[in-house]
Amino acid sequence: MDDHELTWYMHELLMHGWGASRDFEALQAALADQEIRQTRIVWFHLTSFLSHAAMISKYLCPINPRGVKQTRMNALRSKLGVDDSSDILPRDARDNVEHFDERIDNWIGQEGQTILELVLDDRSGYRYLGADQKRIKRVLLEEEMIFISEKRDGSKLELALQPLADEARRIADQAGKWVENESPYHFIYPQRGS
């Protein structure tokens, strides 16, 4: 894969990395604002953050990597310094976003279930509510920045958001440096905060 071809992917990784960073910052700002802390705005930013992280994961860890997918995966990981221990690679975030409809399908027609969607200060509130025995749509433990939801089989998913945000930012920074220094096509990008 030559630099011309890699440029296409690097631009996408740069965009999704910046998008993840901006939505993570917006999520933190929404959590700090008591007026909107328990509103859909929090879930809007969280879902958008997870969607951007999921797209990065797709480029770096495709399903059934063969042919061009394998070549792309290997080239991008090499250029960006991504190894198998990267927090962006597990499919938990991307499965949660992409298959959320299946979670809702699981809840339809089931009587008497409590489905939680709320922000809690910490894990003690989660335990107090007996949340492990309830269906979880979306719960955020703010102190730990842990997102809790369900997997397709109904088991609980706990996702640490800070390491995911850090890795998305690092990948965006690396992709930006590559575009600036290695790409045959030099485009002007705004800085992350712009």
C-alpha positions as a printed Julia matrix, in Angstrom:
194×3 Matrix{Float64}:
   0.0     0.0    0.0
   1.59    3.27  -1.08
   1.41    6.69   0.58
  -1.29    7.86  -1.82
  -3.53    4.97  -0.74
  -2.66    5.35   2.94
  -3.65    9.01   2.79
  -7.32    8.06   2.3
  -7.32    6.05   5.51
  -5.27    8.51   7.53
  -7.72   11.31   6.75
 -10.59    9.16   8.04
  -8.71    8.19  11.19
  -7.83   11.81  11.8
 -11.45   12.89  11.41
 -12.81   10.15  13.71
 -10.08   10.69  16.27
 -10.85   14.39  16.46
 -14.56   13.63  16.52
 -14.08   11.23  19.43
 -12.02   13.82  21.3
 -14.56   16.58  20.79
 -17.49   14.41  21.83
 -15.64   13.14  24.9
 -14.95   16.74  25.94
 -18.6    17.63  25.29
 -19.69   14.61  27.35
 -17.55   15.77  30.27
 -18.97   19.29  29.99
 -22.53   17.92  29.95
 -21.82   15.85  33.06
 -20.5    18.93  34.85
 -23.67   20.9   34.08
 -26.33   19.93  36.64
 -29.06   21.28  34.34
 -28.37   18.66  31.65
 -26.53   15.88  33.52
 -29.55   13.54  33.4
 -30.77   14.48  29.92
 -30.48   12.91  26.48
 -27.66   15.35  25.7
 -25.3    13.17  27.77
 -26.27   10.08  25.76
 -26.01   12.02  22.5
 -22.36   12.84  23.2
 -21.57    9.39  24.59
 -23.08    7.6   21.59
 -21.31    9.91  19.17
 -18.01    9.35  21.0
 -18.49    5.56  20.83
 -19.42    5.78  17.14
 -16.18    7.58  16.32
 -14.18    5.07  18.38
 -15.98    2.24  16.58
 -14.98    3.63  13.18
 -11.34    3.8   14.24
 -11.6     0.21  15.43
 -13.01   -0.89  12.06
 -10.05    0.51  10.17
  -7.51   -1.01  12.55
  -9.24   -4.3   13.39
 -11.52   -5.36  10.53
 -13.65   -8.48  10.69
 -12.07  -11.28   8.64
  -8.91   -9.39   7.67
  -7.9   -10.79   4.3
  -6.68   -9.19   1.12
  -6.87   -5.41   1.16
  -8.33   -5.41   4.7
  -5.28   -7.26   6.0
  -2.91   -4.98   4.09
  -4.71   -1.88   5.34
  -4.79   -3.11   8.93
  -1.09   -3.96   8.98
   0.01   -0.73   7.28
  -2.09    1.53   9.5
  -1.15   -0.2   12.73
   2.5     0.01  11.79
   2.4     3.7   10.87
   0.32    4.64  13.91
   2.08    2.49  16.5
  -1.02    0.44  17.33
  -0.42   -3.0   18.8
  -2.8    -5.72  19.97
  -3.06   -4.16  23.44
  -4.59   -0.94  22.11
  -7.78    0.13  23.93
  -9.39    1.02  20.59
  -9.27   -2.51  19.14
 -11.8    -4.49  21.22
 -15.2    -4.62  19.58
 -17.16   -3.82  22.76
 -17.73   -0.16  21.9
 -18.54   -0.8   18.28
 -20.84   -3.76  18.99
 -22.74   -1.72  21.56
 -23.37    1.12  19.12
 -23.96   -0.95  15.99
 -26.2    -3.59  17.58
 -28.16   -1.46  20.03
 -31.34   -2.31  18.16
 -30.9    -5.93  19.23
 -30.81   -4.87  22.88
 -34.11   -3.06  22.43
 -35.5    -6.13  20.65
 -34.6    -8.17  23.77
 -36.63   -5.86  26.0
 -39.77   -5.67  23.86
 -42.64   -7.73  25.21
 -40.99   -8.53  28.53
 -43.25   -7.52  31.4
 -42.18   -5.92  34.65
 -38.6    -5.15  33.78
 -36.78   -2.14  35.05
 -34.55   -0.66  32.38
 -32.02    1.84  33.65
 -30.73    4.87  31.79
 -29.03    7.28  34.14
 -25.85    8.92  35.3
 -24.64    7.85  38.73
 -21.92    9.49  40.76
 -20.15    6.22  41.5
 -20.48    2.46  41.82
 -22.12    2.66  45.26
 -25.24    4.12  43.65
 -25.18    1.31  41.09
 -25.03   -1.3   43.87
 -27.73    0.51  45.89
 -30.12    0.27  42.93
 -29.36   -3.44  42.51
 -28.51   -2.64  38.91
 -26.86   -5.99  38.23
 -30.34   -7.56  38.52
 -31.92   -5.03  36.16
 -31.77   -4.45  32.43
 -29.28   -1.72  31.6
 -29.91    0.53  28.64
 -27.23    3.07  29.53
 -25.59    3.82  32.85
 -22.58    6.05  33.32
 -20.54    5.92  36.53
 -19.15    9.43  36.44
 -16.38    9.09  39.02
 -14.75    6.2   37.14
 -15.98    7.25  33.67
 -17.33    3.74  33.2
 -20.14    3.14  30.71
 -22.36    0.18  31.53
 -24.8    -1.34  29.08
 -25.67   -4.82  27.85
 -24.18   -7.13  25.29
 -26.35   -8.9   22.74
 -26.79  -11.87  25.08
 -28.01   -9.65  27.93
 -24.81   -9.88  29.98
 -23.41   -6.62  31.31
 -20.82   -4.59  29.42
 -18.52   -2.26  31.31
 -16.42    0.05  29.22
 -13.76    2.38  30.61
 -14.11    5.56  28.55
 -10.94    7.47  29.46
  -8.47    4.93  27.99
 -10.59    4.76  24.83
 -10.6     8.57  24.56
  -6.85    8.72  25.17
  -6.12    6.17  22.45
  -8.45    7.86  19.94
  -6.66   11.16  20.59
  -3.23    9.55  20.26
  -4.2     7.91  16.96
  -5.57   11.21  15.62
  -2.36   12.96  16.59
  -0.24   10.28  14.89
  -2.43   10.32  11.77
  -2.17   14.13  11.65
   1.63   13.96  11.86
   1.71   11.33   9.13
  -0.52   13.43   6.84
   1.61   16.5    7.48
   4.98   14.79   6.99
   4.43   11.74   4.78
   1.35   12.22   2.64
   1.84   13.34  -0.95
  -1.31   15.45  -0.42
  -0.97   18.19   2.15
  -4.29   19.53   3.28
  -4.73   22.18   5.9
  -6.58   20.92   8.94
  -7.86   23.01  11.79
  -6.36   22.3   15.16
  -8.36   20.0   17.41
  -9.76   22.89  19.46
 -10.74   24.99  16.42
